[in-house]
Structures are given as structure tokens and as C-alpha cells.
Amino acid sequence: MGRVSAIPDILTWPGEEMTRKRVAVLISGRGSNMASLIEAARDPDYPAEIALVVSNRPDAAGLAGARAENIETAVVDHTVFTKDREGFEQAVQAVLEQHRIDIVCLAGFMRLLTPWFVRQWEGRMINIHPALLPDFKGLNTHERALAAGVKEHGATVHFVVPEMDAGPMIAQAKVKMHEDDTAETLASRVLALEHRIYPLALGLLADARVRLVDGHCRVEGALPDDNALLVLRG
Ligand code: GRF
């Protein structure tokens, strides 16, 4: 994957100092999006550093990838907190605070989060979802897009709000459907673009070029809008 070396200098936010934000990536599995964020953050000009990777599964493949990059990792095993979602989240929150995290990126993190946790990170927590939101929230998005016969599909980076996959969008990547697409071919084309839009969106947030204001994704100089700020076409 190519590096995202610079966020296009389309906007400035007066009075903002450029300090690299400390980011935690929350994963549950292979962590390819996590890897794309780590790769982008290798560039010293990128406004965020990946300071921590947290997994709710001790066997998540992404943990090894993070360790290989000398990134701190933590496992908060949700199975230990049977029927105690808040207890699990308090443990995650404690790790995030201990590492002085500024921004949380969910990247294939397969736990629903309570309003309490979401509130702790309001405007500072983003997620990547493999569909063009608001379509196909939830799981099995590629299969559902194929079954619905849509012409375009893709991925969305959005702010996290208490309702699942519903927060204001920062960036989308779109692909055209091919006649012979299967869920696998579609997933692989979409994933390649996920790896490009997630670093872009995190860069914009870390640079304070996008913010969550009154429930909307705002960028200085732009009109209030519910549409994604960036749209990438594959
Ligand atoms: C990605 O498709 C992401 O959009 C979704 O879960 C998948 C995670 O893949 N939320 P990876 O673990 O980043 O490889």
C-alpha cells in the first residue's frame, strides 16, 4: 500500500498547533485496516501516531502485526466480562487513559459499544464500515449488496455515535459492481480502498480539519452537510 504522506492542504484551522495525536486502534481480527493506519503514520508529517492496538480477542491476528511494528498492544478479553458490557468497556477505557490516547479508531472491532463508552470519545472515535452508509449497516454487507443488485458499493469512515453504523460520515470509497462479482471479489476491491480512505480520514481528524459539531461532520468553510466529505472512486 502506498503511504499517505500528506493530507491535501485544502483548509487550515487557525490557531491549531500541529502535534501528532496519539491513536489507539481497536481490532478483533486480522487487522489489515490497522496495518494501513500504521503504514500511514510512519510518515513523520502524518498528524497521528499509532500509540496502541487493543484487541478484545487474544487470538486476533492483527496483534502480531502490531507487535512486529513495535507498537504497544493490549488484550481486553470480553469473554472474561460475561454479561458485563460496561465492565469490559471500563477496562478498555482504563487502558486507553493509561496510554494517553487522543483518538480511537475502530478497525474490524466486533463489539457493540454502549452509549457510556461512545460518550467518552464523542468526536474522537471513528469507524470503518464496508458499505456505502446509510445502506447496509451491520454484517455481511457484500453479500447483501450483491443480493440487492446495487450498481455501486464501497466503504465509509464515520464518527461513532451510540446507534450502530449511523454516525456522520467523513469519507467514502465507491466501487462499481462487476457482473461476475462474488462476495469475495467485491470484498477485496472494497478492502483495497478501505486501506486508502481510513488513513485519509484519520489524518483529517487528527489535523482538526474535520470535527463533529452538533452531530454533524464539519469542515471549516463548508456548509453543514450530511454527505461524506471525501469520496474516492475505485
Ligand atoms: C473491514 O472490512 C472493515 O470495514 C470492517 O471489518 C473489516 C475488518 O478487516 N469493519 P481488517 O481486520 O481491518 O482486515
Tab-separated table of C-alpha atoms and ligand atoms in Angstrom:
chain	number	residue	atom	x	y	z
A	1	MET	CA	0.000	0.000	0.000
A	2	GLY	CA	1.243	3.484	-0.803
A	3	ARG	CA	1.856	5.881	2.007
A	4	VAL	CA	-0.491	8.732	2.679
A	5	SER	CA	2.251	11.272	3.017
A	6	ALA	CA	0.265	14.462	3.170
A	7	ILE	CA	-3.326	15.443	3.588
A	8	PRO	CA	-4.227	17.844	0.772
A	9	ASP	CA	-3.797	21.343	2.122
A	10	ILE	CA	-7.313	22.440	1.289
A	11	LEU	CA	-8.152	24.040	4.579
A	12	THR	CA	-6.488	25.469	7.597
A	13	TRP	CA	-7.839	25.711	11.077
A	14	PRO	CA	-6.461	28.889	12.624
A	15	GLY	CA	-4.804	28.526	15.994
A	16	GLU	CA	-4.308	24.766	15.754
A	17	GLU	CA	-0.881	23.544	16.693
A	18	MET	CA	0.458	20.582	14.801
A	19	THR	CA	1.088	17.848	17.348
A	20	ARG	CA	0.843	14.207	16.473
A	21	LYS	CA	-2.304	12.796	18.050
A	22	ARG	CA	-1.981	9.545	19.970
A	23	VAL	CA	-4.241	6.977	18.358
A	24	ALA	CA	-5.467	3.613	19.610
A	25	VAL	CA	-6.740	1.123	17.052
A	26	LEU	CA	-9.326	-1.356	18.347
A	27	ILE	CA	-9.400	-4.662	16.493
A	28	SER	CA	-10.898	-8.128	16.756
A	29	GLY	CA	-9.300	-9.918	13.818
A	30	ARG	CA	-6.765	-9.761	11.016
A	31	GLY	CA	-6.128	-6.018	11.307
A	32	SER	CA	-5.467	-5.042	7.704
A	33	ASN	CA	-7.009	-1.606	8.253
A	34	MET	CA	-4.906	-1.265	11.387
A	35	ALA	CA	-1.860	-2.024	9.233
A	36	SER	CA	-2.845	0.703	6.771
A	37	LEU	CA	-3.011	3.243	9.615
A	38	ILE	CA	0.350	2.100	10.950
A	39	GLU	CA	1.818	2.446	7.473
A	40	ALA	CA	0.445	5.978	7.028
A	41	ALA	CA	1.728	7.026	10.442
A	42	ARG	CA	5.289	6.065	9.511
A	43	ASP	CA	5.458	9.403	7.764
A	44	PRO	CA	6.638	11.979	10.329
A	45	ASP	CA	4.373	14.551	8.664
A	46	TYR	CA	1.285	12.446	9.282
A	47	PRO	CA	-0.657	14.121	12.116
A	48	ALA	CA	-1.236	10.930	14.126
A	49	GLU	CA	0.872	8.180	15.634
A	50	ILE	CA	-0.449	4.720	16.366
A	51	ALA	CA	0.356	4.501	20.053
A	52	LEU	CA	-1.660	1.423	20.951
A	53	VAL	CA	-3.548	-1.510	19.476
A	54	VAL	CA	-6.261	-3.075	21.630
A	55	SER	CA	-7.959	-6.363	20.867
A	56	ASN	CA	-10.924	-7.969	22.586
A	57	ARG	CA	-9.678	-11.324	21.313
A	58	PRO	CA	-6.372	-12.760	22.476
A	59	ASP	CA	-6.029	-14.658	19.173
A	60	ALA	CA	-6.573	-11.683	16.846
A	61	ALA	CA	-4.040	-11.991	14.031
A	62	GLY	CA	-3.581	-8.217	13.964
A	63	LEU	CA	-1.873	-8.288	17.372
A	64	ALA	CA	1.187	-9.987	15.908
A	65	GLY	CA	1.303	-7.411	13.119
A	66	ALA	CA	1.247	-4.573	15.636
A	67	ARG	CA	3.922	-6.168	17.800
A	68	ALA	CA	6.123	-6.663	14.746
A	69	GLU	CA	5.933	-2.892	14.298
A	70	ASN	CA	6.898	-2.321	17.950
A	71	ILE	CA	3.507	-0.892	18.731
A	72	GLU	CA	2.157	-1.389	22.234
A	73	THR	CA	-0.678	-3.878	22.381
A	74	ALA	CA	-3.277	-4.738	24.974
A	75	VAL	CA	-5.840	-7.514	25.147
A	76	VAL	CA	-9.084	-6.925	26.986
A	77	ASP	CA	-10.790	-10.270	26.587
A	78	HIS	CA	-14.543	-9.663	26.521
A	79	THR	CA	-15.278	-13.288	27.458
A	80	VAL	CA	-13.909	-12.573	30.921
A	81	PHE	CA	-16.675	-9.990	31.396
A	82	THR	CA	-19.651	-12.264	30.860
A	83	LYS	CA	-22.840	-10.215	30.760
A	84	ASP	CA	-20.932	-7.151	31.927
A	85	ARG	CA	-20.521	-4.954	28.870
A	86	GLU	CA	-19.759	-1.864	30.938
A	87	GLY	CA	-17.116	-3.718	32.931
A	88	PHE	CA	-15.438	-4.679	29.670
A	89	GLU	CA	-15.615	-1.123	28.407
A	90	GLN	CA	-14.296	0.308	31.664
A	91	ALA	CA	-11.282	-1.972	31.305
A	92	VAL	CA	-10.760	-0.763	27.719
A	93	GLN	CA	-11.192	2.842	28.852
A	94	ALA	CA	-8.586	2.362	31.579
A	95	VAL	CA	-6.034	1.088	29.042
A	96	LEU	CA	-6.776	3.995	26.706
A	97	GLU	CA	-6.338	6.513	29.521
A	98	GLN	CA	-3.164	4.835	30.708
A	99	HIS	CA	-1.724	5.353	27.216
A	100	ARG	CA	-2.964	8.955	26.990
A	101	ILE	CA	-4.933	8.247	23.831
A	102	ASP	CA	-6.463	11.165	21.913
A	103	ILE	CA	-8.335	9.344	19.142
A	104	VAL	CA	-9.812	5.849	18.856
A	105	CYS	CA	-10.104	4.064	15.504
A	106	LEU	CA	-12.341	1.017	15.310
A	107	ALA	CA	-10.989	-1.330	12.664
A	108	GLY	CA	-12.888	-4.574	12.480
A	109	PHE	CA	-13.732	-4.306	16.183
A	110	MET	CA	-16.662	-6.679	16.626
A	111	ARG	CA	-18.197	-5.437	19.882
A	112	LEU	CA	-21.167	-3.134	20.126
A	113	LEU	CA	-20.337	-0.153	22.314
A	114	THR	CA	-22.599	1.325	24.960
A	115	PRO	CA	-23.635	4.992	24.948
A	116	TRP	CA	-21.402	5.444	28.006
A	117	PHE	CA	-18.265	4.443	26.130
A	118	VAL	CA	-19.278	6.323	22.985
A	119	ARG	CA	-19.771	9.495	25.059
A	120	GLN	CA	-16.220	9.237	26.443
A	121	TRP	CA	-14.949	9.517	22.862
A	122	GLU	CA	-17.512	11.774	21.251
A	123	GLY	CA	-15.952	13.364	18.188
A	124	ARG	CA	-12.753	11.413	18.798
A	125	MET	CA	-13.770	7.909	17.746
A	126	ILE	CA	-14.187	6.781	14.138
A	127	ASN	CA	-15.067	3.511	12.445
A	128	ILE	CA	-14.715	1.978	9.016
A	129	HIS	CA	-17.708	0.115	7.643
A	130	PRO	CA	-17.622	-1.958	4.444
A	131	ALA	CA	-20.643	-0.395	2.734
A	132	LEU	CA	-21.871	2.929	1.465
A	133	LEU	CA	-23.730	4.075	4.538
A	134	PRO	CA	-26.537	4.612	5.243
A	135	ASP	CA	-27.051	1.446	3.148
A	136	PHE	CA	-26.178	-1.976	4.539
A	137	LYS	CA	-25.474	-1.311	8.192
A	138	GLY	CA	-24.418	-4.357	10.166
A	139	LEU	CA	-22.829	-7.589	8.953
A	140	ASN	CA	-22.454	-9.415	5.613
A	141	THR	CA	-22.559	-6.193	3.653
A	142	HIS	CA	-21.022	-7.564	0.444
A	143	GLU	CA	-23.485	-10.450	0.236
A	144	ARG	CA	-26.374	-8.081	0.881
A	145	ALA	CA	-25.172	-5.556	-1.717
A	146	LEU	CA	-24.981	-8.337	-4.304
A	147	ALA	CA	-28.421	-9.655	-3.386
A	148	ALA	CA	-29.896	-6.162	-3.612
A	149	GLY	CA	-28.454	-5.695	-7.101
A	150	VAL	CA	-26.982	-2.261	-6.366
A	151	LYS	CA	-24.761	-0.699	-9.019
A	152	GLU	CA	-22.244	0.745	-6.585
A	153	HIS	CA	-20.851	-0.429	-3.302
A	154	GLY	CA	-17.965	0.627	-1.101
A	155	ALA	CA	-16.879	1.655	2.356
A	156	THR	CA	-17.433	4.526	4.741
A	157	VAL	CA	-15.414	6.112	7.522
A	158	HIS	CA	-17.692	7.781	10.032
A	159	PHE	CA	-17.794	9.216	13.528
A	160	VAL	CA	-19.079	6.719	16.075
A	161	VAL	CA	-22.411	7.531	17.712
A	162	PRO	CA	-24.453	5.296	20.019
A	163	GLU	CA	-26.538	3.927	17.138
A	164	MET	CA	-24.600	1.282	15.192
A	165	ASP	CA	-23.061	2.385	11.850
A	166	ALA	CA	-25.043	5.606	11.982
A	167	GLY	CA	-22.595	8.428	12.719
A	168	PRO	CA	-21.777	11.376	10.458
A	169	MET	CA	-19.628	10.350	7.529
A	170	ILE	CA	-16.141	11.625	6.892
A	171	ALA	CA	-15.132	9.693	3.784
A	172	GLN	CA	-16.473	7.125	1.373
A	173	ALA	CA	-14.866	4.924	-1.239
A	174	LYS	CA	-17.009	3.668	-4.096
A	175	VAL	CA	-16.592	0.772	-6.490
A	176	LYS	CA	-18.763	-0.239	-9.407
A	177	MET	CA	-20.235	-3.722	-9.281
A	178	HIS	CA	-18.969	-6.195	-11.869
A	179	GLU	CA	-21.337	-8.693	-13.474
A	180	ASP	CA	-19.336	-11.645	-12.202
A	181	ASP	CA	-18.727	-10.265	-8.704
A	182	THR	CA	-18.875	-12.603	-5.756
A	183	ALA	CA	-18.821	-11.510	-2.140
A	184	GLU	CA	-15.092	-12.310	-2.148
A	185	THR	CA	-14.145	-10.297	-5.250
A	186	LEU	CA	-16.225	-7.390	-4.021
A	187	ALA	CA	-14.745	-7.568	-0.544
A	188	SER	CA	-11.249	-7.494	-1.939
A	189	ARG	CA	-11.873	-4.433	-4.175
A	190	VAL	CA	-13.586	-2.601	-1.327
A	191	LEU	CA	-10.868	-3.532	1.181
A	192	ALA	CA	-8.158	-2.098	-1.083
A	193	LEU	CA	-9.980	1.232	-0.952
A	194	GLU	CA	-10.641	0.970	2.786
A	195	HIS	CA	-6.891	0.956	3.198
A	196	ARG	CA	-6.753	4.310	1.431
A	197	ILE	CA	-9.693	6.160	2.941
A	198	TYR	CA	-9.087	5.224	6.564
A	199	PRO	CA	-5.658	6.870	6.734
A	200	LEU	CA	-7.045	9.901	4.887
A	201	ALA	CA	-9.971	10.275	7.261
A	202	LEU	CA	-7.851	9.785	10.375
A	203	GLY	CA	-5.378	12.332	9.042
A	204	LEU	CA	-8.139	14.895	8.594
A	205	LEU	CA	-9.475	14.321	12.097
A	206	ALA	CA	-6.050	14.317	13.741
A	207	ASP	CA	-5.272	17.547	11.941
A	208	ALA	CA	-8.553	19.035	13.198
A	209	ARG	CA	-9.666	19.607	9.622
A	210	VAL	CA	-12.863	17.724	10.281
A	211	ARG	CA	-14.794	17.812	13.534
A	212	LEU	CA	-18.007	16.535	14.955
A	213	VAL	CA	-20.100	19.610	15.749
A	214	ASP	CA	-23.745	19.347	16.870
A	215	GLY	CA	-23.954	15.842	15.444
A	216	HIS	CA	-22.557	16.813	12.029
A	217	CYS	CA	-19.229	16.306	10.370
A	218	ARG	CA	-17.950	19.856	9.859
A	219	VAL	CA	-15.076	21.224	7.937
A	220	GLU	CA	-14.172	24.879	8.158
A	221	GLY	CA	-15.611	26.857	5.302
A	222	ALA	CA	-18.060	24.162	4.251
A	223	LEU	CA	-21.802	24.318	4.600
A	224	PRO	CA	-23.457	21.945	7.059
A	225	ASP	CA	-23.987	18.745	5.140
A	226	ASP	CA	-24.789	15.146	5.871
A	227	ASN	CA	-22.784	13.828	2.957
A	228	ALA	CA	-19.278	12.455	3.209
A	229	LEU	CA	-16.532	14.997	2.896
A	230	LEU	CA	-14.346	12.838	0.682
A	231	VAL	CA	-15.478	10.417	-1.963
A	232	LEU	CA	-12.893	8.183	-3.587
A	233	ARG	CA	-13.784	6.098	-6.634
A	234	GLY	CA	-12.014	2.843	-7.381
B	1	GRF	C1	-13.188	-4.408	7.262
B	1	GRF	O1	-13.885	-4.758	6.103
B	1	GRF	C2	-13.867	-3.248	7.942
B	1	GRF	O2	-14.505	-2.382	7.057
B	1	GRF	C3	-14.887	-3.930	8.814
B	1	GRF	O3	-14.284	-5.121	9.229
B	1	GRF	C4	-13.260	-5.484	8.327
B	1	GRF	C5	-12.005	-5.554	9.137
B	1	GRF	O4	-10.925	-6.015	8.368
B	1	GRF	N1	-15.314	-3.074	9.883
B	1	GRF	P1	-9.462	-5.857	8.953
B	1	GRF	O5	-9.430	-6.559	10.293
B	1	GRF	O6	-9.159	-4.406	9.065
B	1	GRF	O7	-8.590	-6.552	7.946
